[in-house]
Coordinates of C-alpha atoms in Angstrom, one line a residue:
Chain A
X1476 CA 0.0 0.0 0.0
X1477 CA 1.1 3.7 -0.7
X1478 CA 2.6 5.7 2.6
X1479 CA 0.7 8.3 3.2
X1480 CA 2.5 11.5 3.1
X1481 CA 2.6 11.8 7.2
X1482 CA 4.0 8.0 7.4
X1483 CA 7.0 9.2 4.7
X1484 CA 7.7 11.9 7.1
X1485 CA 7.4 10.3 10.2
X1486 CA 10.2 8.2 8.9
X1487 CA 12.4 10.8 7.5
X1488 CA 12.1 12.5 10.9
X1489 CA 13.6 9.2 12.7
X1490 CA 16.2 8.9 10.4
X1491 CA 17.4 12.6 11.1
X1492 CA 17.6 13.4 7.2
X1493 CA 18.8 16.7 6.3
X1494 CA 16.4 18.9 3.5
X1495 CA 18.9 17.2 0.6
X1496 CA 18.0 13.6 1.7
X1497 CA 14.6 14.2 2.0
X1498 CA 13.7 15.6 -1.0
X1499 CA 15.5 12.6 -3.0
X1500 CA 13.8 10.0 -1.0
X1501 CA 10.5 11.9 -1.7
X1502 CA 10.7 12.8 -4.9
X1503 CA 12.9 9.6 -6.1
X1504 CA 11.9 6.5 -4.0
X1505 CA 8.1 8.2 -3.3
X1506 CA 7.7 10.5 -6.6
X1507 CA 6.5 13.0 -4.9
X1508 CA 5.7 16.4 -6.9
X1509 CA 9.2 17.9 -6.4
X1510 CA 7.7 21.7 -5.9
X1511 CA 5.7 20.0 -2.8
X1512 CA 8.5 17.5 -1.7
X1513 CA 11.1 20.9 -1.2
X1514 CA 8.7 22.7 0.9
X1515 CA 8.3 19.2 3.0
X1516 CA 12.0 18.9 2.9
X1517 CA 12.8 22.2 4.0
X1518 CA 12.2 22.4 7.8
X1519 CA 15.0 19.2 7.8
X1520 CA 17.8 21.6 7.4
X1521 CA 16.9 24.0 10.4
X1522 CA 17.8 21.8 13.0
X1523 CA 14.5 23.1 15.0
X1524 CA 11.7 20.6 16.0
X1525 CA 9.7 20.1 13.7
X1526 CA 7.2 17.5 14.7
X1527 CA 4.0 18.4 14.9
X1528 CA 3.8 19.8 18.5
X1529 CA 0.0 18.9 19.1
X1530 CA -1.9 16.4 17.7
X1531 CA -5.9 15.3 18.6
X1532 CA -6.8 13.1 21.6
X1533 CA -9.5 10.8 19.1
X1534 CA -11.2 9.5 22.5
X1535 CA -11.2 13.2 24.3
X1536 CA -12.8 14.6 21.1
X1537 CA -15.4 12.1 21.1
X1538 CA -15.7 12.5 25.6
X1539 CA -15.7 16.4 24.9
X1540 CA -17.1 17.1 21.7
X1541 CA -19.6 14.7 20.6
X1542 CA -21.1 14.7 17.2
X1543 CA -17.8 16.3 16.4
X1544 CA -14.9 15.7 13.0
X1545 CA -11.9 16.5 11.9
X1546 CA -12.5 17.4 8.4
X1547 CA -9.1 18.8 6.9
X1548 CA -5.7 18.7 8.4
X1549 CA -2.8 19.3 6.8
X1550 CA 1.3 18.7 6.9
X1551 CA 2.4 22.2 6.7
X1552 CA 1.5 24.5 7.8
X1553 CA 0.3 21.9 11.1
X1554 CA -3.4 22.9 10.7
X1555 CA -6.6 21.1 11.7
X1556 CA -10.4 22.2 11.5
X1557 CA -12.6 20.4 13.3
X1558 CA -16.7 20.8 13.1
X1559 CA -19.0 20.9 15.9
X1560 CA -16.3 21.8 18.3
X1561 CA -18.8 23.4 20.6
X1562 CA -22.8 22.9 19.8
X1563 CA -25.2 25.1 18.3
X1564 CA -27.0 25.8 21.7
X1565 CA -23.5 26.9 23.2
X1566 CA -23.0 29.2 20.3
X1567 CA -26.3 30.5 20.8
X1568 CA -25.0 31.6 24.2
X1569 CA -22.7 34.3 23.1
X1570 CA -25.1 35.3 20.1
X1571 CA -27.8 36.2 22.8
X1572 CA -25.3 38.0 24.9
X1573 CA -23.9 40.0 21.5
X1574 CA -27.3 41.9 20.6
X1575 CA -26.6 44.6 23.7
X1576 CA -23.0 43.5 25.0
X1577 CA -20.8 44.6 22.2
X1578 CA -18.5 47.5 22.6
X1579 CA -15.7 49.2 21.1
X1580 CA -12.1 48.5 22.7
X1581 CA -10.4 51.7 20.3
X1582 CA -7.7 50.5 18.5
X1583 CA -9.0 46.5 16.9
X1584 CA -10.5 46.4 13.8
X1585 CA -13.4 44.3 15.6
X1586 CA -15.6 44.9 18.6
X1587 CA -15.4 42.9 21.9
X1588 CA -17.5 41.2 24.0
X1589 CA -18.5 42.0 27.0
X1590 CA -17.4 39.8 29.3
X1591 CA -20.3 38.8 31.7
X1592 CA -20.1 35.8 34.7
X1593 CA -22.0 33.0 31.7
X1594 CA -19.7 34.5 28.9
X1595 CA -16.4 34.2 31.0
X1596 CA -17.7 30.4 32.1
X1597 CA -17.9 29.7 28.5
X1598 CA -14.5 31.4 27.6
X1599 CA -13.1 29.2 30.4
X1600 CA -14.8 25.9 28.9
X1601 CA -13.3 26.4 26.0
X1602 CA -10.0 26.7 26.7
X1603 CA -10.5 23.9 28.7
X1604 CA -11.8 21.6 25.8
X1605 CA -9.5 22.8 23.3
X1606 CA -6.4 21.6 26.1
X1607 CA -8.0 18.4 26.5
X1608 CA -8.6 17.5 22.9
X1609 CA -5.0 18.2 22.3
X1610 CA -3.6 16.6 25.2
X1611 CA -2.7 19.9 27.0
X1612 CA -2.7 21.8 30.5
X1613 CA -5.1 24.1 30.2
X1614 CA -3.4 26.6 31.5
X1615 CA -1.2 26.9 28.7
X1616 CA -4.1 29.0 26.8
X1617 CA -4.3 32.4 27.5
X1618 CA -6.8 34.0 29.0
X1619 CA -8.8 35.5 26.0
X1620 CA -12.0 36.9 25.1
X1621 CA -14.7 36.7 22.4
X1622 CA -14.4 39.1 19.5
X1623 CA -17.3 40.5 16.6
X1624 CA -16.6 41.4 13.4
X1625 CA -19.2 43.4 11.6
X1626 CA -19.5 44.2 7.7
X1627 CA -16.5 45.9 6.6
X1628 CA -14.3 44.5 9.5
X1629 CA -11.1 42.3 9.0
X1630 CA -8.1 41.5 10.3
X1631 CA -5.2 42.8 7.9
X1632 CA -2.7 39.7 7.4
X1633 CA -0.7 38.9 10.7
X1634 CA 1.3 35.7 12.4
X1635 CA 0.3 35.6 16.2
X1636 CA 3.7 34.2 17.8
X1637 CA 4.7 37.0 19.4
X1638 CA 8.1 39.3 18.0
X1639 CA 11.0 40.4 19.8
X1640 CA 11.1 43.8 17.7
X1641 CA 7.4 44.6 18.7
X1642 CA 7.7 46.7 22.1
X1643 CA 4.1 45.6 23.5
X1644 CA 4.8 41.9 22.1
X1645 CA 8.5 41.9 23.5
X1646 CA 7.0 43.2 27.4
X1647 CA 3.9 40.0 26.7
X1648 CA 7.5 37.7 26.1
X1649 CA 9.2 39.2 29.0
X1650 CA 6.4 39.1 31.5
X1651 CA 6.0 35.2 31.0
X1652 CA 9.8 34.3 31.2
X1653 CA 9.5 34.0 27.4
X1654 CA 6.9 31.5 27.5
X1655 CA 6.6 32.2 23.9
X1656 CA 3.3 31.0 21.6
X1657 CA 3.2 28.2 19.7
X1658 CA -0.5 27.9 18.2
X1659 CA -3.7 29.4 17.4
X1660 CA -7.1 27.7 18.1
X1661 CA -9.6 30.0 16.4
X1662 CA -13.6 29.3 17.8
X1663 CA -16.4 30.6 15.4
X1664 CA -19.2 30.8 17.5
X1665 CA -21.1 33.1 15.3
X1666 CA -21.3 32.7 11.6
X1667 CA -21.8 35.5 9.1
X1668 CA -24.1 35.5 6.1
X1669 CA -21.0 36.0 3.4
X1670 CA -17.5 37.1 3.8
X1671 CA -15.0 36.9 7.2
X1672 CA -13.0 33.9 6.0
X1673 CA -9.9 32.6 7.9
X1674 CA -7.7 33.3 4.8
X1675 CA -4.1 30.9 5.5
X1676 CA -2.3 33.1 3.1
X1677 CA 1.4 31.0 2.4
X1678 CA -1.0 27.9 1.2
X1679 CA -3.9 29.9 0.0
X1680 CA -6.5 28.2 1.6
X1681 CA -9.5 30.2 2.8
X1682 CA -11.6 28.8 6.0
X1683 CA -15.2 29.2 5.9
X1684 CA -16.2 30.4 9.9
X1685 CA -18.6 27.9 10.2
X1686 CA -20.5 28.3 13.8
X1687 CA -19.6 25.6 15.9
X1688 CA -16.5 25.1 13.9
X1689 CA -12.3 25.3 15.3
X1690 CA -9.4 25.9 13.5
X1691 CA -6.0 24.9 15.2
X1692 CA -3.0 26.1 13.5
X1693 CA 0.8 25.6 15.1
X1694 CA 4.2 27.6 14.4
X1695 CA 7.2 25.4 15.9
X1696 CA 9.1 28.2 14.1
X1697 CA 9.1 31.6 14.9
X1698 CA 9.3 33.0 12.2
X1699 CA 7.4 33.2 8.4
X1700 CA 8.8 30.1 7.1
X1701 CA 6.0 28.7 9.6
X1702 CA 3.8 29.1 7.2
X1703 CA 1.3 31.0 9.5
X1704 CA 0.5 34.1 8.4
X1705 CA -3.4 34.6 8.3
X1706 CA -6.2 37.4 8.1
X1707 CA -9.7 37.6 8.7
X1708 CA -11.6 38.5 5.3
X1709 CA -14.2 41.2 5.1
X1710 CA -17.3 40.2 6.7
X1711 CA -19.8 41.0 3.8
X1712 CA -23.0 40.5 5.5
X1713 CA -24.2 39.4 9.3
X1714 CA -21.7 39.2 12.0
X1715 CA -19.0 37.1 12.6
X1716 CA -17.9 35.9 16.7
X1717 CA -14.4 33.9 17.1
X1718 CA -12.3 33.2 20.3
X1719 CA -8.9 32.9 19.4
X1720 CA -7.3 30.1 22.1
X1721 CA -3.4 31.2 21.9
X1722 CA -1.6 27.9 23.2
X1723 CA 2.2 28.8 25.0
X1724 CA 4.5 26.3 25.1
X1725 CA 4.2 26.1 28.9
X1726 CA 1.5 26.5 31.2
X1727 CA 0.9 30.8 31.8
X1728 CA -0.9 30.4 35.4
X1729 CA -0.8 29.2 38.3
X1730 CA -3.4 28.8 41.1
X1731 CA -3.5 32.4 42.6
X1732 CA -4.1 33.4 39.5
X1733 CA -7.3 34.4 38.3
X1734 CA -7.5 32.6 34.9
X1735 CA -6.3 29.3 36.6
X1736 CA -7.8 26.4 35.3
X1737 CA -7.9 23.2 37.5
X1738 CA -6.5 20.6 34.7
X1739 CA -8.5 18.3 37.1
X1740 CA -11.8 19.6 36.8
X1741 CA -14.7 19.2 34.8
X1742 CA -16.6 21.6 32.1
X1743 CA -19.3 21.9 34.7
X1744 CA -16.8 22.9 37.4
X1745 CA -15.3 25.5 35.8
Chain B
X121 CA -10.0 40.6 -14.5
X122 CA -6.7 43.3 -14.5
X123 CA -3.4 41.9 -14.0
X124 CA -1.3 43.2 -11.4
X125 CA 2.1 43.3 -12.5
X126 CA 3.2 44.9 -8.9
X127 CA 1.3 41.8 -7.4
X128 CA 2.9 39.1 -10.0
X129 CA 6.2 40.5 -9.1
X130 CA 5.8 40.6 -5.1
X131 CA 4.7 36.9 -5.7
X132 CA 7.7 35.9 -7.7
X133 CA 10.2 38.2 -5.4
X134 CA 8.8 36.5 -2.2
X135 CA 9.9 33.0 -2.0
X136 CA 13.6 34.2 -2.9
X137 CA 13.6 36.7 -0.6
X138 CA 12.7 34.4 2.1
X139 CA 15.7 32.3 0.8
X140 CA 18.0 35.5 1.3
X141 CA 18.5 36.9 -2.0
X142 CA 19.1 40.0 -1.7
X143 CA 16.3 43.3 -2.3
X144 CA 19.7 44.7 -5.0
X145 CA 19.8 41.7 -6.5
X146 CA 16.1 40.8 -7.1
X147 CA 16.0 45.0 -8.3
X148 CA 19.0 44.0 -10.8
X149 CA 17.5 41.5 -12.0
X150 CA 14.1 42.6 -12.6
X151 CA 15.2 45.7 -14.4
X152 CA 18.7 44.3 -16.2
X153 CA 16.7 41.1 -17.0
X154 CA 13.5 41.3 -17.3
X155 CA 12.8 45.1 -18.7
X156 CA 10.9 46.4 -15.6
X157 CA 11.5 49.6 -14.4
X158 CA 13.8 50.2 -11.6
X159 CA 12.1 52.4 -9.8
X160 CA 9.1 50.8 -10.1
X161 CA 10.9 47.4 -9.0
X162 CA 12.6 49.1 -5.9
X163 CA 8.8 50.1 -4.8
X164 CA 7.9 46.7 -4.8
X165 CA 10.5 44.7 -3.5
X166 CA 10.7 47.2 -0.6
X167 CA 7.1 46.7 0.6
X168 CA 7.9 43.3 0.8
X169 CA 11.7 43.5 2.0
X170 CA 10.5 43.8 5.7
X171 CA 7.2 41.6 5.6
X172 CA 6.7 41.9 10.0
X173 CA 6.3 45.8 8.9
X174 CA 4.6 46.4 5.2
X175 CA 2.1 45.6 3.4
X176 CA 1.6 41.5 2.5
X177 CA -1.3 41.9 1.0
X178 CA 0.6 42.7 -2.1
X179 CA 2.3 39.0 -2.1
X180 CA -0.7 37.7 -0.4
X181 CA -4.1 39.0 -1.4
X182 CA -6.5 39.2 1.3
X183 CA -9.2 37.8 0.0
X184 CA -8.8 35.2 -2.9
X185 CA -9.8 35.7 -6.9
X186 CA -11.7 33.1 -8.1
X187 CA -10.8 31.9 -11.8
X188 CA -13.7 33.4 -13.9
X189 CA -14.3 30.3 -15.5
X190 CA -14.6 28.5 -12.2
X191 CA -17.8 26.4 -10.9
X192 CA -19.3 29.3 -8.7
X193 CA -19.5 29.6 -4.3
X194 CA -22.5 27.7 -2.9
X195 CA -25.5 29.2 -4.1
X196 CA -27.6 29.1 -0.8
X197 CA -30.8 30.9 -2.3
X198 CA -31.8 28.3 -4.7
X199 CA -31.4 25.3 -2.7
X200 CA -34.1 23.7 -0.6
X201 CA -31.1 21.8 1.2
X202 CA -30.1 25.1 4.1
X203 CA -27.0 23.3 5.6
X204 CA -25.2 23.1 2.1
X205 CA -22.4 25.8 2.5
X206 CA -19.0 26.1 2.0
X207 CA -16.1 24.7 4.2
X208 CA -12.9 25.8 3.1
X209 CA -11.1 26.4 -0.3
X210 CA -8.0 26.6 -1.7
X211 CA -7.0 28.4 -4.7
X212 CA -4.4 26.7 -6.3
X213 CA -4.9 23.7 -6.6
X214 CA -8.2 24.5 -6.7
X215 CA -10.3 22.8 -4.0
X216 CA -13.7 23.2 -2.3
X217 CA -15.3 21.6 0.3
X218 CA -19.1 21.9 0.6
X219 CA -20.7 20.5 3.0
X220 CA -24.7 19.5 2.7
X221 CA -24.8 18.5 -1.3
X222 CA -26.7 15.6 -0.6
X223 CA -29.7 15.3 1.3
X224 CA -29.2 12.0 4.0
X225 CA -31.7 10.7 2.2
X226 CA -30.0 10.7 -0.9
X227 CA -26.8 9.7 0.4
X228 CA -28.2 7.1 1.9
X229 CA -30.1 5.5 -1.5
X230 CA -26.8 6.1 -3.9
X231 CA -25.0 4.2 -1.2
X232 CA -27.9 1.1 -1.7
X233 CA -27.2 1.6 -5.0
X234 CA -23.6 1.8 -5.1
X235 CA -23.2 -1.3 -2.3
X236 CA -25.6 -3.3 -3.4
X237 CA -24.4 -5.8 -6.5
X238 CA -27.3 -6.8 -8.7
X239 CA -26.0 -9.5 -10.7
X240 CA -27.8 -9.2 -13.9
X241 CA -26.7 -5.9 -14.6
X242 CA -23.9 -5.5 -17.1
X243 CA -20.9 -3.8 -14.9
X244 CA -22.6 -5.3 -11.7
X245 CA -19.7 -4.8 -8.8
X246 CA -17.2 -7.2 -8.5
X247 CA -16.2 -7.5 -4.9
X248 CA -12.6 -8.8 -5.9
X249 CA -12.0 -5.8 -8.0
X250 CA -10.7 -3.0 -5.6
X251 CA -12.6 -0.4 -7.7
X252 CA -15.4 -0.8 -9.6
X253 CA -17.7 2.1 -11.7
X254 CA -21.4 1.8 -11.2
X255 CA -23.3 1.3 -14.6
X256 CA -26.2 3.8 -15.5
X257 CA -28.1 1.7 -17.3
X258 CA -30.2 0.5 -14.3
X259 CA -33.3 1.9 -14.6
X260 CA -33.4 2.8 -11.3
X261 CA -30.4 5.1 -11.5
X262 CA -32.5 8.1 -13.4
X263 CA -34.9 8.5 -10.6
X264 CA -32.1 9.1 -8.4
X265 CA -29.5 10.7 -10.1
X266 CA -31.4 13.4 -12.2
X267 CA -32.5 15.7 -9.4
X268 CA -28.5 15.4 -7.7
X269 CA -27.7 16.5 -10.9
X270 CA -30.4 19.3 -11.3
X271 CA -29.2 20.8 -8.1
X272 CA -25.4 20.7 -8.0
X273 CA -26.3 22.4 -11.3
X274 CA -28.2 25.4 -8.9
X275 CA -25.5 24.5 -6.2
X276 CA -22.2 25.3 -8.1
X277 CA -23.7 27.6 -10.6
X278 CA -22.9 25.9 -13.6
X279 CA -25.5 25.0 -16.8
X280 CA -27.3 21.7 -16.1
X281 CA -26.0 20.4 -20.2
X282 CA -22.2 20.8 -18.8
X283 CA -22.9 18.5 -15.6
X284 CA -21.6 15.5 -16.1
X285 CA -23.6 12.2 -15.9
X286 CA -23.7 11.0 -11.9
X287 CA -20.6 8.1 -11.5
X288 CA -20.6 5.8 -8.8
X289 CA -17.8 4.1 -7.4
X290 CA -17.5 1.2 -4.8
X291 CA -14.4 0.8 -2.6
X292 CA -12.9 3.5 -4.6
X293 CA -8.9 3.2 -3.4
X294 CA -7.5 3.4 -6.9
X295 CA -8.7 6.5 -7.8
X296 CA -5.8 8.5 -8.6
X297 CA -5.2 8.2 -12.0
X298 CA -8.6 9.3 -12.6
X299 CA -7.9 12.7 -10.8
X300 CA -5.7 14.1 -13.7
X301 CA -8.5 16.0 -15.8
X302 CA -8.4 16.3 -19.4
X303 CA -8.6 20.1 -18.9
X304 CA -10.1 22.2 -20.8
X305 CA -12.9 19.7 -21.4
X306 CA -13.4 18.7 -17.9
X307 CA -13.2 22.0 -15.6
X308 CA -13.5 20.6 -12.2
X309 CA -15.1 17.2 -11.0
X310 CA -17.2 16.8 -7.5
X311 CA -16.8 13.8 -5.4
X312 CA -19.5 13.3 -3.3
X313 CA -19.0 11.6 0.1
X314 CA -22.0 9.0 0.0
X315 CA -20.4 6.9 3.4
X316 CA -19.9 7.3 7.2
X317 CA -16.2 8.6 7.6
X318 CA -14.2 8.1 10.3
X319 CA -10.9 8.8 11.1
X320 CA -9.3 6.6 8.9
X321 CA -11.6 7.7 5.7
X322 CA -9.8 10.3 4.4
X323 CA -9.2 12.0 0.6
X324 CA -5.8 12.5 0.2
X325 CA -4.6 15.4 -1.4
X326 CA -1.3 15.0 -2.5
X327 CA -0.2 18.4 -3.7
X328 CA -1.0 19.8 -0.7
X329 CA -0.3 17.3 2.0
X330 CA -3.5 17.3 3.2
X331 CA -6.3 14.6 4.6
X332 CA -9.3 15.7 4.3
X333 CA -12.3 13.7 5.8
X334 CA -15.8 14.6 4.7
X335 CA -18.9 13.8 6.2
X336 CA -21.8 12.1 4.2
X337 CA -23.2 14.2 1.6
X338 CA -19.9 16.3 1.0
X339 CA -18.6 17.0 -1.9
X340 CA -15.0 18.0 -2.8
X341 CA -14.9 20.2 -6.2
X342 CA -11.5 19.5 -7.5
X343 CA -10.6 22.1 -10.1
X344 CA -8.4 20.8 -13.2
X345 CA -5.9 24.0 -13.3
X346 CA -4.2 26.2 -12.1
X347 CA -2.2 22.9 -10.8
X348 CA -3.2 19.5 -11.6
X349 CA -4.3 18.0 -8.5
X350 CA -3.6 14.1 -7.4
X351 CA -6.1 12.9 -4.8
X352 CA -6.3 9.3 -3.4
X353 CA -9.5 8.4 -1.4
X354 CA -8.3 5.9 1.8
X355 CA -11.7 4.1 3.9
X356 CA -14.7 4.7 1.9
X357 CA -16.9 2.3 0.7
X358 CA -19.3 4.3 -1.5
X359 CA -18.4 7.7 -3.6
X360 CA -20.5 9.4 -6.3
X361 CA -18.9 12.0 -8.9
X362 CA -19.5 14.2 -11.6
X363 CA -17.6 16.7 -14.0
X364 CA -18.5 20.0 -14.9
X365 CA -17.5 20.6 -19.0
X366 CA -16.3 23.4 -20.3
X367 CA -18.2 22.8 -23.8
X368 CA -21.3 24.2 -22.8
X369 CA -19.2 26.6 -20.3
X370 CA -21.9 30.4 -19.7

């Protein structure tokens, strides 16, 4: 039987290969397209890890998202969307609470929401789920809130790992002993009539915001070659609601702190 | 649609400056080798010399072009089916997932259809053949394949004479070949999930290293340029497809 693309590089990766070898054993023993074997080749030669740093608990999916799917995931960039992540009704939550709790924060191109005792419970079960699914403390998310983009809102093209030579970014690093990012976990909680895509732009893939729906996207480098550079399309029509989940690569509380999860816990706990 | 030379050249400048070439010697090169003014070239390369700081959306557009002579977006205000939308696509290769083509009804009778062999039908499926095409000359195919047909004609936008006639395919593994579309007759071809997926049902799409795993009554629109695209379906035991020709293209 043909290896799937992940077996061939889950076996170049115990071999140590540099970029050189694994291009010729993908593109000559494999015949893999050789435009799509050099950009699987090149992370080989950096010497940084690049095995996929999170990968999805099949049994804690089912346990903590039933009715849920992975539909897409890819190689590189490391990116998975899963449907039905959270459920309609849960969604429905934070669309009730949008109608009169929306307000403007100044500088974001979006609004946020207001945070209420219900809407910070659900922030708090999401990071939660999205830790467990992937195997994760949960208090390696940060602390985040829900965000609404309205027609004619979008987020210009970005990568979220944060940068040394950004002064507000560099102070985040600082603060946390550079407990530096290494993925995003976007929620869509509320799904707009057209437009606010999640638009992947070094693979051109564009993401429909789907309620109910998560994308996970990881940058083991910190840099562009991680493939991670995104925006958030004009929303043409309705109103799109997403919770980014930022994953560090360590947990960011502990138990005097406020946004503290108990790992131990259940959803209902929280 | 307009070219954008400024955007063809921030494409093409991109990848080398990422491989450290430097912004003088891509400048040299576009104006000593390929005619294009220096100034002009200098503008360009320095919006994208320092990427953390200037404008990507000249590499990267924001939002994606469609190829005019594409199969259209979902076309939710002429289908009866309200959970048919779009999932994600990718422009080159060209790839959209849809989710909610099919009805669960539907799915579920071109799955009978598919599964079941009926032995004195020419073509009937072979169960030691790891791939086999479902014949249309049962005469209860019609009834079920004409109004799929009719509405991934409203779906995908596309004249009803240039969809393709409804395949089916049984333990399709050996697909691949199949995936390399005589472009320009064939345009794009849909394959239509008709099975329960789990996580070992996947499409492969090689190009991309990707898996994608779509639920019943998905259907993947594979696009025959701007790259020819190789997919290999892995776990599924029933999958329906059809092309969209460019002969009797709007």
């Amino acid at each position: 039987m043909t290896p799937t693309l992940a077996q061939l590089l889950e076996t170049l990766r115990k071999t140590n290969a540099s970029a050189e070898a694994a291009f010729s054993y993908l593109t000559q023993t494999h015949h893999v397209d050789p435009g799509l074997a050099r950009s699987l080749a090149e992370p080989f030669s950096t010497g940084v890890d690049h095995s996929p740093p999170m990968t999805v608990n099949m049994p804690a999916l089912e346990q903590f998202c039933p009715g849920s799917q992975v539909v897409l995931e890819m190689v590189r960039p490391r990116l998975l969307l899963i449907e039905n992540f959270v459920s309609p009704e849960f969604c429905d939550t934070f669309a009730a609470a949008a109608r009169d709790n929306f307000r403007n924060e100044g500088s974001g191109p979006y609004t946020r929401l207001y945070a209420g005792s219900h809407i910070k419970k659900a922030i708090r079960q999401m990071r939660f789920r999205a830790a467990k699914i992937l195997d994760r403390d949960p208090n390696e998310t940060e602390d985040t809130a829900v965000s609404g983009y309205s027609p004619g809102q979008k987020y210009s093209l970005h990568a979220d790992y944060l940068k040394e030579d950004d002064p507000a970014q560099k102070a985040m690093l600082e603060a946390s002993r550079h407990n530096q990012r290494v993925a995003t976990f976007l929620v869509y909680l509320g799904e707009p009539a057209a437009g606010g895509r999640t638009y992947m732009a070094n693979v051109g893939l564009a993401v429909a915001p789907r309620r109910g729906s998560a994308l996970l996207f990881c940058y083991p480098e910190l840099n562009l070659k991680s493939a991670t550079l995104h925006a958030g399309t004009d929303v043409l029509a309705g109103t799109k609601l997403i919770t980014p989940i930022t994953f560090r690569e360590r947990a960011l509380y502990c138990r005097e702190d406020a946004a503290y999860i108990n790992p131990s816990a259940t959803e209902d706990d929280l | 649609m307009k070219f954008d030379y400024d955007s063809a050249v921030a494409r093409w400048a991109w990848p080398h400056l990422q491989n450290g070439i430097s912004a003088d010697r891509l400048v040299n090169v576009l104006s000593d080798d390929c005619g294009y003014s220096g100034p002009i070239a200098r503008r360009v390369i320095s919006a994208i010399e320092a990427p953390e700081h200037n404008n990507l959306d000249l590499v990267f557009p924001s939002e994606p072009a469609k190829p005019s002579w594409s199969p259209g977006d979902t076309n939710r205000s002429v289908i009866a089916n309200a959970d048919c939308a779009l999932v994600f696509a990718s422009l080159d290769p060209h790839l959209e997932l849809v989710a909610g083509v099919l009805t669960a009804a539907e799915c579920d009778a071109l799955r009978e259809f598919t599964l079941v062999a009926r032995p004195q039908e020419p073509g009937a499926l072979a169960s030691a053949a790891p791939m086999q095409e479902r014949k249309s000359t049962d005469p209860g195919f019609a009834p079920l394949s004409d109004p799929v047909r009719r509405r991934i004609s409203h779906t995908f936008n596309w004249p009803l004479a240039a969809v393709g006639p409804l395949q089916l395919w049984a333990q399709p593994e050996a697909i691949e070949s199949r995936t390399s579309l005589p472009a320009p007759v064939s345009r794009a071809v849909l394959w239509l999930c008709l099975d329960v997926v789990d996580a070992a049902s996947t499409l492969e799409v090689l190009n991309l290293g990707m898996l994608v795993r779509p639920r019943p009554g998905s259907g993947l629109l594979v696009g025959a340029e701007p790259t020819e695209v190789r997919i290999i379906p892995k776990g599924l035991r029933a999958m329906a497809s059809v092309s969209f020709d460019a002969l009797a293209k709007p």
